[in-house]
PDB file of C-alpha atoms in Angstrom:
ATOM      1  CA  UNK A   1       4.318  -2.929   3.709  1.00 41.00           C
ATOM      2  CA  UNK A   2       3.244  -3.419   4.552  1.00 40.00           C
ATOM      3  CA  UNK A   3      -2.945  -8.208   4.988  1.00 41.00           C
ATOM      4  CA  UNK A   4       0.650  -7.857   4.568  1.00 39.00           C
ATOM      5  CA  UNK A   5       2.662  -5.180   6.004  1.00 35.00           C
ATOM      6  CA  UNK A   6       4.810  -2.789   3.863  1.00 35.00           C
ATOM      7  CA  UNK A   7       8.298  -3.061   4.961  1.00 32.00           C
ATOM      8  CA  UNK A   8       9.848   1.145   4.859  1.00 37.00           C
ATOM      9  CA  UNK A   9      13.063   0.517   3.664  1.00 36.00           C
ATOM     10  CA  UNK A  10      16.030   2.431   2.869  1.00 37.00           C
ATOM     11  CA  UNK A  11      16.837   2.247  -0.544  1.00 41.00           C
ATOM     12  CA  UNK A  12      20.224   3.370  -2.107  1.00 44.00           C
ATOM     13  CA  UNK A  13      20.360   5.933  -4.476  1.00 46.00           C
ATOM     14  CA  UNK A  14      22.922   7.205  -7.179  1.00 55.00           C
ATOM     15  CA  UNK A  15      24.958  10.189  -7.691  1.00 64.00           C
ATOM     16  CA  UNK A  16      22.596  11.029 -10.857  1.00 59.00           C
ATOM     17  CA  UNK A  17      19.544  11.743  -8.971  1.00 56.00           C
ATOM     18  CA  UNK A  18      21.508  13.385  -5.661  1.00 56.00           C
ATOM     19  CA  UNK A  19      23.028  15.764  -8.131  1.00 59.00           C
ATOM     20  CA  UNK A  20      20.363  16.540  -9.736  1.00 56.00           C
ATOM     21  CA  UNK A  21      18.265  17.178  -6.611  1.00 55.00           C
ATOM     22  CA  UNK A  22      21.181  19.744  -5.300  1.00 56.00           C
ATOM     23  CA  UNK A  23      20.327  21.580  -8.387  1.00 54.00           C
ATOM     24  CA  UNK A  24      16.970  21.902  -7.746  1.00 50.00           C
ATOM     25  CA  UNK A  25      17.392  23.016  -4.417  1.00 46.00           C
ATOM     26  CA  UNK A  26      19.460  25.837  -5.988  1.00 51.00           C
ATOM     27  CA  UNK A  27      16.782  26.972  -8.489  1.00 46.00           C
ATOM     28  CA  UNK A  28      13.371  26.673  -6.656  1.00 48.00           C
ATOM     29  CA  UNK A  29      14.282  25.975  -3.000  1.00 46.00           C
ATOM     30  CA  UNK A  30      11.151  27.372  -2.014  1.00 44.00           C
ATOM     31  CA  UNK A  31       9.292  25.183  -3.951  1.00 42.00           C
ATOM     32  CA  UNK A  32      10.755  22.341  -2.810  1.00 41.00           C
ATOM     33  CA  UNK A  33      10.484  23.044   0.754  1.00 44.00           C
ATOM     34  CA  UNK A  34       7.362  23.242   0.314  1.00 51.00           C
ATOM     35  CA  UNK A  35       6.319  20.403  -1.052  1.00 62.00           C
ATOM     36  CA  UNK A  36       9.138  18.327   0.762  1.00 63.00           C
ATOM     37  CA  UNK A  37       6.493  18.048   3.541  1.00 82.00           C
ATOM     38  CA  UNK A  38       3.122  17.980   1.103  1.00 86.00           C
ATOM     39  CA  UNK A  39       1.635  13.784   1.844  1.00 89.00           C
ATOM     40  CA  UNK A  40       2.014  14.790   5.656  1.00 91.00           C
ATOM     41  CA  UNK A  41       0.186  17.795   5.262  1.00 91.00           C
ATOM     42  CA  UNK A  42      -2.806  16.294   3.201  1.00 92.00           C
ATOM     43  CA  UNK A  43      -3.295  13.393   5.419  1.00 94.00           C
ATOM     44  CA  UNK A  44      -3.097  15.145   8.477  1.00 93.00           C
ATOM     45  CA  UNK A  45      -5.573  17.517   7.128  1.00 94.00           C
ATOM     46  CA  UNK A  46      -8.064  14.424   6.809  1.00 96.00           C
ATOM     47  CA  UNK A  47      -7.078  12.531   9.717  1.00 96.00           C
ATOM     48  CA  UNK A  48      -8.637  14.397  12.410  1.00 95.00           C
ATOM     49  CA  UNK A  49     -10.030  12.549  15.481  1.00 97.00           C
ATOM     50  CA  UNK A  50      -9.019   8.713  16.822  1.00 98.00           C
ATOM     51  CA  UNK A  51      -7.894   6.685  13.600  1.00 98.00           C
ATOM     52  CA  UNK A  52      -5.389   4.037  13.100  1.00 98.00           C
ATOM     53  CA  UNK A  53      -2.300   3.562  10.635  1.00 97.00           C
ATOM     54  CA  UNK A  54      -1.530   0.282   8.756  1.00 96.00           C
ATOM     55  CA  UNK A  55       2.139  -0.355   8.404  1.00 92.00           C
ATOM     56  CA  UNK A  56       3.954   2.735  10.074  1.00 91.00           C
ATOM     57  CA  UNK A  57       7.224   1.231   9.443  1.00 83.00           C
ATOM     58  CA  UNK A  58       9.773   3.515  10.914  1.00 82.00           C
ATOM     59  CA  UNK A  59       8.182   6.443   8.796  1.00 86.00           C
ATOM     60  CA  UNK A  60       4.351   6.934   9.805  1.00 93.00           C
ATOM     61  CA  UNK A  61       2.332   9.351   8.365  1.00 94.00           C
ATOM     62  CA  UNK A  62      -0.170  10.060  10.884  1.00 95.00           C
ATOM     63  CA  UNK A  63      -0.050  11.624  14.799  1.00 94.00           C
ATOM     64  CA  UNK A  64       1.176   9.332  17.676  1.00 93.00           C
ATOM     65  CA  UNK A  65      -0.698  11.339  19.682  1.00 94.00           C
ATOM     66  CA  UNK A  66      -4.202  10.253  17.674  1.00 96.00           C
ATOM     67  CA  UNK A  67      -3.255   7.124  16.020  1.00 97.00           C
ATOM     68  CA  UNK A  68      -3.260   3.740  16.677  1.00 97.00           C
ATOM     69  CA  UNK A  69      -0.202   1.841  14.996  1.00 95.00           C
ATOM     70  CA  UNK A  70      -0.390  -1.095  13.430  1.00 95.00           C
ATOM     71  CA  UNK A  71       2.303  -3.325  11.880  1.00 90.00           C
ATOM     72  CA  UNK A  72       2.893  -6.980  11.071  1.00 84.00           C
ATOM     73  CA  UNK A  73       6.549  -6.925  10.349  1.00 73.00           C
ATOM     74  CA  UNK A  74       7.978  -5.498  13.619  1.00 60.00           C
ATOM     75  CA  UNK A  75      10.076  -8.279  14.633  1.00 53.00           C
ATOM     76  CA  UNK A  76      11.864  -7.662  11.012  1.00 55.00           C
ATOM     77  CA  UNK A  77      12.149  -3.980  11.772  1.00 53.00           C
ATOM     78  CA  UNK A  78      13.728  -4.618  14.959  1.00 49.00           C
ATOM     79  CA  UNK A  79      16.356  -7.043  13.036  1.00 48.00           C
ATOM     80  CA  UNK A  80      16.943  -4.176  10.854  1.00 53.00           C
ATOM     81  CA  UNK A  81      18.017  -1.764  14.135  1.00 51.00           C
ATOM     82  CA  UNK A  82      15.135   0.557  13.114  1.00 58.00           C
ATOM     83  CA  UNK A  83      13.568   3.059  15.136  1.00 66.00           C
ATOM     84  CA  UNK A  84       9.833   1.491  14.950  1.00 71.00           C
ATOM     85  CA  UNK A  85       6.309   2.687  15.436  1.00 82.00           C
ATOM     86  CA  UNK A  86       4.357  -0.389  16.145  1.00 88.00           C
ATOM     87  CA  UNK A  87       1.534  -0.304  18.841  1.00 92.00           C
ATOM     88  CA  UNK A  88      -0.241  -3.443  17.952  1.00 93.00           C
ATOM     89  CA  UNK A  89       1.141  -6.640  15.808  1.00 90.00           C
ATOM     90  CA  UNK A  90      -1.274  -8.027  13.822  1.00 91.00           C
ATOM     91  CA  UNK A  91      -2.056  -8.788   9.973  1.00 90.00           C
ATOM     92  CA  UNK A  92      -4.077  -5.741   8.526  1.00 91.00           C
ATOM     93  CA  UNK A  93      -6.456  -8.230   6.774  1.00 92.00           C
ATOM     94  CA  UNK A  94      -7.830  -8.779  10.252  1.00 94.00           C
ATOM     95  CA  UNK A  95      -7.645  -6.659  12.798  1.00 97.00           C
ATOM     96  CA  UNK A  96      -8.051  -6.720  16.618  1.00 96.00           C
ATOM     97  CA  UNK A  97     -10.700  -4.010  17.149  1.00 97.00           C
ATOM     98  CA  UNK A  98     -14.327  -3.741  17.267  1.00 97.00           C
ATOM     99  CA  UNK A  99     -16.242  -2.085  14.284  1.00 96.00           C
ATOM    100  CA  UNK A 100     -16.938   1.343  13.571  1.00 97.00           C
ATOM    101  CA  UNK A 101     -14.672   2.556  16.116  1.00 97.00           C
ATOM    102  CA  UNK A 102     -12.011   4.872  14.261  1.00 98.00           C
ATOM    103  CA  UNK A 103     -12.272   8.300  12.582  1.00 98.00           C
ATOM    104  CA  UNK A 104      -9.586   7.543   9.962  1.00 98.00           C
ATOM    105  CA  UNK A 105      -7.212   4.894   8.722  1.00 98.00           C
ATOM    106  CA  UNK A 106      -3.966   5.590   6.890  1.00 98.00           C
ATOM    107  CA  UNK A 107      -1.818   3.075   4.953  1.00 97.00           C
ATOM    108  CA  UNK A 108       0.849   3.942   2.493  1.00 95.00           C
ATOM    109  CA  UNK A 109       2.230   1.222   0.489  1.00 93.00           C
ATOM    110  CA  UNK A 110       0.431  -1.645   2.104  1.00 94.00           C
ATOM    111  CA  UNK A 111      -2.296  -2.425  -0.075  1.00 96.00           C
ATOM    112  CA  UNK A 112      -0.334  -3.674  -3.001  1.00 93.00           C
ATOM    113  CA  UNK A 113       0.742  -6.709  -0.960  1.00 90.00           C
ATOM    114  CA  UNK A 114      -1.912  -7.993  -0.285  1.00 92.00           C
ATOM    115  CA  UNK A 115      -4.040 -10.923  -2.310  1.00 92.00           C
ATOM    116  CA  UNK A 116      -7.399 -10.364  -1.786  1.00 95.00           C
ATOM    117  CA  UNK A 117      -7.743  -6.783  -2.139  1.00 97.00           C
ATOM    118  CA  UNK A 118     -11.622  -6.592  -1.315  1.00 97.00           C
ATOM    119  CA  UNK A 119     -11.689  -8.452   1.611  1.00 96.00           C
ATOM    120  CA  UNK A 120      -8.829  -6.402   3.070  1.00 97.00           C
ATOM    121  CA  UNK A 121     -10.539  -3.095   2.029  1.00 97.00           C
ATOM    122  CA  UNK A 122     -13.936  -4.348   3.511  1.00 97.00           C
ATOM    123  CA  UNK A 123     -11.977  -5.021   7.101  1.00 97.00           C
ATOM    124  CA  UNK A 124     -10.882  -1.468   6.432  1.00 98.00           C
ATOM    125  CA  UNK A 125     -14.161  -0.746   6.111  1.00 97.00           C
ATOM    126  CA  UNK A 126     -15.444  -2.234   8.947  1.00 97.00           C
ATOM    127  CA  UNK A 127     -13.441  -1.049  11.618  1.00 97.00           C
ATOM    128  CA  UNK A 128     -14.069   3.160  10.304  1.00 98.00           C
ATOM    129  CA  UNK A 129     -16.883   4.919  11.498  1.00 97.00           C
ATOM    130  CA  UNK A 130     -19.617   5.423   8.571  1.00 96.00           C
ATOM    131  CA  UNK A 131     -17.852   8.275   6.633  1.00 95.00           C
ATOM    132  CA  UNK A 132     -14.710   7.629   8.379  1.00 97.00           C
ATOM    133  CA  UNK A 133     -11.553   8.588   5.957  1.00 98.00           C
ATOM    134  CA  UNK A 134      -9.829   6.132   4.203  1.00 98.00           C
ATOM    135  CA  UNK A 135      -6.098   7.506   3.383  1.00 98.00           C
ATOM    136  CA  UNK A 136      -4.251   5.058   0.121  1.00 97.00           C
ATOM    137  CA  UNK A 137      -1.238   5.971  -0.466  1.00 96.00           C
ATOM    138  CA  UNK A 138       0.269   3.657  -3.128  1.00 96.00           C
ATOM    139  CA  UNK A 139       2.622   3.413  -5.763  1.00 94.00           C
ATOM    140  CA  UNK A 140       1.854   4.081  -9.183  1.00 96.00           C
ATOM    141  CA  UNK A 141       2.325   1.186 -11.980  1.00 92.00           C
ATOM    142  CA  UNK A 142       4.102   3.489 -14.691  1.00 93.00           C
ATOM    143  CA  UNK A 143       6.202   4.600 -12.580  1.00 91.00           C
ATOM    144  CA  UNK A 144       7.744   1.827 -10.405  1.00 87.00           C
ATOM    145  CA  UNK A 145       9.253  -1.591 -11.088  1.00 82.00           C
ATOM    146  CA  UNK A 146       5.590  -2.558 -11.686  1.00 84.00           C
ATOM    147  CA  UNK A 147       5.560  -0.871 -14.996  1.00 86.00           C
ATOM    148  CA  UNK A 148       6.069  -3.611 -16.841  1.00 84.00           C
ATOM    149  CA  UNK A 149       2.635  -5.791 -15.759  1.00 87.00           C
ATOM    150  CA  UNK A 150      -0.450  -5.384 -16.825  1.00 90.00           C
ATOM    151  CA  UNK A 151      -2.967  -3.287 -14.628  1.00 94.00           C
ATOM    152  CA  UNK A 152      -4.997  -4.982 -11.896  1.00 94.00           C
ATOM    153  CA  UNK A 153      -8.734  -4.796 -13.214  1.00 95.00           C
ATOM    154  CA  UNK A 154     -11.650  -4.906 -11.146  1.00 97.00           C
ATOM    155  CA  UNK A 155     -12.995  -8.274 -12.323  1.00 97.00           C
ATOM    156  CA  UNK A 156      -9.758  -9.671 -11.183  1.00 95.00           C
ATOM    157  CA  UNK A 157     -10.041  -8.322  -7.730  1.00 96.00           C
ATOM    158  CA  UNK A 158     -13.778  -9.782  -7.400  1.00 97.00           C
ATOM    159  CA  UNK A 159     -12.563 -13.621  -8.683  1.00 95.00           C
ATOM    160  CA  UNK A 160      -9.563 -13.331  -5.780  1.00 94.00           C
ATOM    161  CA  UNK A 161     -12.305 -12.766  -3.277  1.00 95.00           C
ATOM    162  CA  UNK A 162     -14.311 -15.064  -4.681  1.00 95.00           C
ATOM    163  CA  UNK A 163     -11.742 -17.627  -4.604  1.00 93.00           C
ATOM    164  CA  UNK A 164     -10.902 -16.531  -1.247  1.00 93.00           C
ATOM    165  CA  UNK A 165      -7.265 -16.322  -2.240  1.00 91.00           C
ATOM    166  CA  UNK A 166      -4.399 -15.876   0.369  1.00 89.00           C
ATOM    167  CA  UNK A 167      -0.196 -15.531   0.067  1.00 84.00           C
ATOM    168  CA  UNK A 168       0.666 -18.479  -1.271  1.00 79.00           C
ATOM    169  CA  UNK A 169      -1.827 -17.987  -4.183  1.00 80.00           C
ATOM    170  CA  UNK A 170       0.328 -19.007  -6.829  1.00 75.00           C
ATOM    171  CA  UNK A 171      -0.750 -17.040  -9.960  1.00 77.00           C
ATOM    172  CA  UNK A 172       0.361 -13.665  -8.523  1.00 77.00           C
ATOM    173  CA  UNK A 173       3.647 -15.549  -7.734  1.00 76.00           C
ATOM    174  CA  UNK A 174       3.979 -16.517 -11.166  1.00 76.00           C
ATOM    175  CA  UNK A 175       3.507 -13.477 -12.824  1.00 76.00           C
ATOM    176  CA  UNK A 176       5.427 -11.373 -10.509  1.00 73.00           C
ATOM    177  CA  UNK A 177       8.278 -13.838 -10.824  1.00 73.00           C
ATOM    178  CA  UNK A 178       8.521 -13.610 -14.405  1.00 74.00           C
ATOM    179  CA  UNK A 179       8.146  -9.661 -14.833  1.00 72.00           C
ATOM    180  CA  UNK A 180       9.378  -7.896 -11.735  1.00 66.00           C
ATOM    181  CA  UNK A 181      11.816 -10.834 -10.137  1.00 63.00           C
ATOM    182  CA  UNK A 182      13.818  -9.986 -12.993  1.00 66.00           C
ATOM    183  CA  UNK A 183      14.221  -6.675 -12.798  1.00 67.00           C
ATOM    184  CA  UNK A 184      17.304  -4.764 -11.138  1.00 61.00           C
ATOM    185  CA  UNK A 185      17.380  -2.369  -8.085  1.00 61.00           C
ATOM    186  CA  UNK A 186      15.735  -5.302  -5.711  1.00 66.00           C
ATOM    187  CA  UNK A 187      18.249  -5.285  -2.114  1.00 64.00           C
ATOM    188  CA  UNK A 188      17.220  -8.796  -0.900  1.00 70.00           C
ATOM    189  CA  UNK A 189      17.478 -11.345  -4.170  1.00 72.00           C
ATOM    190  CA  UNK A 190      20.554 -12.182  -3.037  1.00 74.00           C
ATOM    191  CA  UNK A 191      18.721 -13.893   0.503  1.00 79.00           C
ATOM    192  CA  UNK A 192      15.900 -15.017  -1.234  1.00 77.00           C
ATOM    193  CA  UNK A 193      17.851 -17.285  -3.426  1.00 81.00           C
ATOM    194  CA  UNK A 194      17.986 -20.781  -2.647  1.00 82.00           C
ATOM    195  CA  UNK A 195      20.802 -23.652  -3.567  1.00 83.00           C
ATOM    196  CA  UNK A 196      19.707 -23.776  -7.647  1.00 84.00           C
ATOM    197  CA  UNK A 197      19.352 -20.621  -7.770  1.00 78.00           C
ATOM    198  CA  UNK A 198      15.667 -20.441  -7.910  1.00 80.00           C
ATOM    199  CA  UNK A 199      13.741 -17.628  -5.453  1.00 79.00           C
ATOM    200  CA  UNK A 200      12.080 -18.876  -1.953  1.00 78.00           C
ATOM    201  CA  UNK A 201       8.536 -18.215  -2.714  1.00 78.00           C
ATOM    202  CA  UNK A 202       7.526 -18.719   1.431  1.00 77.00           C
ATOM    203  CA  UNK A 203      11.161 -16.810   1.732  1.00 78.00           C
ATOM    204  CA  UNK A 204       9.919 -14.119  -0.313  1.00 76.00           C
ATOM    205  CA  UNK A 205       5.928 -14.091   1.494  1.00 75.00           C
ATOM    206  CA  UNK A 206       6.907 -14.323   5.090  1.00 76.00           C
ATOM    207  CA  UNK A 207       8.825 -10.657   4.269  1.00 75.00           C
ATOM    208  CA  UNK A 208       6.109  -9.315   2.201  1.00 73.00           C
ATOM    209  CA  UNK A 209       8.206  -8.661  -0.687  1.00 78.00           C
ATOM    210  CA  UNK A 210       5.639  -9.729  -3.567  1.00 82.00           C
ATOM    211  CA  UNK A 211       3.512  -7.108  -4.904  1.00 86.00           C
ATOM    212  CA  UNK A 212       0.219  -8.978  -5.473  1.00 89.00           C
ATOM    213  CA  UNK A 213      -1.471  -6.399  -7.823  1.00 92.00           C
ATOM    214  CA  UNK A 214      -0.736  -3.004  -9.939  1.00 93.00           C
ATOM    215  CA  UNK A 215      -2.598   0.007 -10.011  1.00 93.00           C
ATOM    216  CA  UNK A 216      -3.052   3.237 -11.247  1.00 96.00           C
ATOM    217  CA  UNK A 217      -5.051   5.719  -9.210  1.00 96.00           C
ATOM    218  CA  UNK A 218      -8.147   4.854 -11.461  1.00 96.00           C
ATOM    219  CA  UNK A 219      -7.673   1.453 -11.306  1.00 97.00           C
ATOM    220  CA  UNK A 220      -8.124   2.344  -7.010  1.00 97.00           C
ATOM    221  CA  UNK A 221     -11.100   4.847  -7.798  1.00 97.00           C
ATOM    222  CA  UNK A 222     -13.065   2.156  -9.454  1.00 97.00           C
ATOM    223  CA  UNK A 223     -12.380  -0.446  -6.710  1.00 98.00           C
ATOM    224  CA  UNK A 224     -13.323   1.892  -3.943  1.00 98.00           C
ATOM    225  CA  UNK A 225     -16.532   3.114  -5.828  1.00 97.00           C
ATOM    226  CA  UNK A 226     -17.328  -0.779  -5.900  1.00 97.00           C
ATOM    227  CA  UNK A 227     -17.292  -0.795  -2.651  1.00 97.00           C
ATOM    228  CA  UNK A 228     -19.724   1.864  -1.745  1.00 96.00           C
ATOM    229  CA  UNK A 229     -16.602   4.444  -0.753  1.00 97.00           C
ATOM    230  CA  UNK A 230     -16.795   7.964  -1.700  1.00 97.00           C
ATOM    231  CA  UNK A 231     -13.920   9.698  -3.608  1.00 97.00           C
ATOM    232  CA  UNK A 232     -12.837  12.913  -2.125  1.00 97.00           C
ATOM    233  CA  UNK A 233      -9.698  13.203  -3.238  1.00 96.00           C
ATOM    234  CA  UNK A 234      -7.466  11.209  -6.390  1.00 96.00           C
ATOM    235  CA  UNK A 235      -3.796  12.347  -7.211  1.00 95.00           C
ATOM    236  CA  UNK A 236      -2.532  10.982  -9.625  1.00 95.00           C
ATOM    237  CA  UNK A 237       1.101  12.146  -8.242  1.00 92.00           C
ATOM    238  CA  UNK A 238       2.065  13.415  -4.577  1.00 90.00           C
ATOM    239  CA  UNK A 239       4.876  16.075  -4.802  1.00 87.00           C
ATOM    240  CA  UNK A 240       6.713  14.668  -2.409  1.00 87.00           C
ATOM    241  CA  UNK A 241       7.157  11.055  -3.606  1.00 87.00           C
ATOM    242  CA  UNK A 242       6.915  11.022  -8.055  1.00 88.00           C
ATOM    243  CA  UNK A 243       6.251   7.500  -7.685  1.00 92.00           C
ATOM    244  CA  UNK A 244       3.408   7.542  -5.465  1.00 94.00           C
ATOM    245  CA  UNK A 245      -0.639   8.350  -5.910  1.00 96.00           C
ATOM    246  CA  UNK A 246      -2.423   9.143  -3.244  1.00 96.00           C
ATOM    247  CA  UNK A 247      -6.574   8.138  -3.114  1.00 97.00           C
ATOM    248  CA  UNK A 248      -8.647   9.846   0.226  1.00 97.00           C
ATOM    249  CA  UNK A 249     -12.371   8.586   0.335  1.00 98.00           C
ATOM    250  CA  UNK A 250     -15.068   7.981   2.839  1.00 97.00           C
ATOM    251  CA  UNK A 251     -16.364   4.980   4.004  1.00 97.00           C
ATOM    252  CA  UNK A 252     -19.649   3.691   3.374  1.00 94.00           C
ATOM    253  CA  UNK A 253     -22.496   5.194   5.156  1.00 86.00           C
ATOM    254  CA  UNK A 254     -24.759   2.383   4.596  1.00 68.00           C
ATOM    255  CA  UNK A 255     -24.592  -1.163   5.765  1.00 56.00           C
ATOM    256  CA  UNK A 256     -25.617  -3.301   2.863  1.00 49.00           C
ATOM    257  CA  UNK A 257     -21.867  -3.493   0.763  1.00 51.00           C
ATOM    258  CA  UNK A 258     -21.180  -5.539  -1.922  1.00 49.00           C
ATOM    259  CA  UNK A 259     -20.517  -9.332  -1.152  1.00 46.00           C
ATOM    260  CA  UNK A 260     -17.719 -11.020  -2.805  1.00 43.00           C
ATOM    261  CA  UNK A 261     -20.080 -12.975  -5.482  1.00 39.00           C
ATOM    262  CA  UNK A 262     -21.665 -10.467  -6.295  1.00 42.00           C
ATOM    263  CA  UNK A 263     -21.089  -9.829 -10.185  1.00 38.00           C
ATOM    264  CA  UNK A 264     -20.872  -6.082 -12.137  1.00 41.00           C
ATOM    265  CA  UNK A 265     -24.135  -4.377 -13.436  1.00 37.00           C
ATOM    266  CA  UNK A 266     -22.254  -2.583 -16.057  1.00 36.00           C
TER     267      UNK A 266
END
């Protein structure tokens, strides 16, 4: 994640859960073969047609032979000897296409790094077909790193687009720094260290490390309602992933969305 791009990395795991994953295997191996496979089968059931995915990484979700990859972080991937799936570079907050020209967009684990949340989801927006599927998969707050920050609310997402906020916004930084920074289980604190010890903020934004906001998959149904989407589908878990949601909806049909100013009617 990868707007910035969600990096897919490979993280390391203990004995504990490998073990206790062989055991599973041994008592419902059916089960788990089935649902070993279940966020590829969802998606691809929705993402039919021409679409695009944001942040492929080396593990996309969607076709190759229908979708349109895009990813910011290539040149990192390539670093990283990765096999990549990257058909156009660009920042997801703006992308290269005309609008209303794709049937679907996909982006798992993207979202959350980004700092203005509406504006990127009104790009989205804009380049989908009215009713075009919108596929968010993203992880959940109580059950990641994130757990221990408060919940993104909706009246925060309007001020950032009000304020027009980008990556170096510094309140994001600061809160992130003195919840999750501190937290084990991150690979690259080591690198982003500098001399006194302190974290390299630009270090830290130029990878898209920072996760700018924290949701739960209500916290995403109430965005996406704000902005004219329709809900079709909200998981609260994927069976695949535990600490994933996953949020399907259809774009706006009408042209008139909500502007950044413009204030809830609650």
């Amino acid at each position: 994640m990868a707007s910035m791009i969600s990096i897919h990395s490979t993280r390391r795991k203990s004995l504990v859960p490998i073990l206790k994953r062989c055991a599973q295997w041994l008592v419902r191996p059916k089960t788990l073969i089935l649902n070993s496979r279940f966020s590829y089968r969802l998606i691809d059931a929705y993402c039919s047609g021409k679409g695009i995915e944001i942040g492929p990484g080396a593990n996309p979700y969607t076709s190759s032979r229908r979708t349109i990859y895009v990813d910011k972080f290539s040149a990192l991937l390539d670093a990283r000897k990765s096999r990549i799936f990257v058909d156009v570079n660009s920042d997801a907050a703006h992308l290269p296409f005309a609008s209303h020209c794709f049937d679907y967009l996909c982006s798992s684990h993207v979202l959350e790094h980004m700092p203005n949340t509406i504006s990127v989801l009104e790009e989205w927006a804009r380049v989908l077909k009215p009713g075009g599927r919108l596929v968010l998969r993203l992880p959940h707050a109580n059950r990641t790193f994130d757990r221990i920050r408060p919940k993104t609310t909706l009246e925060h997402h309007i001020k950032d687009s009000e304020l027009s906020v980008d990556y170096s916004d510094p309140t994001h930084w600061e809160e992130w720094e003195d919840t999750v920074s501190k937290t084990d289980g991150h690979l690259w604190k080591d690198s982003a260290r500098q001399k006194d010890g302190s974290f390299d903020f630009q270090y830290i934004v130029r990878r898209g490390l920072i996760h700018y906001h924290v949701w739960t998959q209500n916290e995403m149904v109430r965005l996406l309602q704000y902005l004219d989407f329709t809900i079709l589908v909200a998981l609260d878990r994927v069976l695949d992933d535990d600490i994933s949601f996953l949020i399907i909806a259809e774009a706006p049909t009408r042209r008139d969305r909500h502007r950044p100013n413009e204030r809830l009617t609650e």
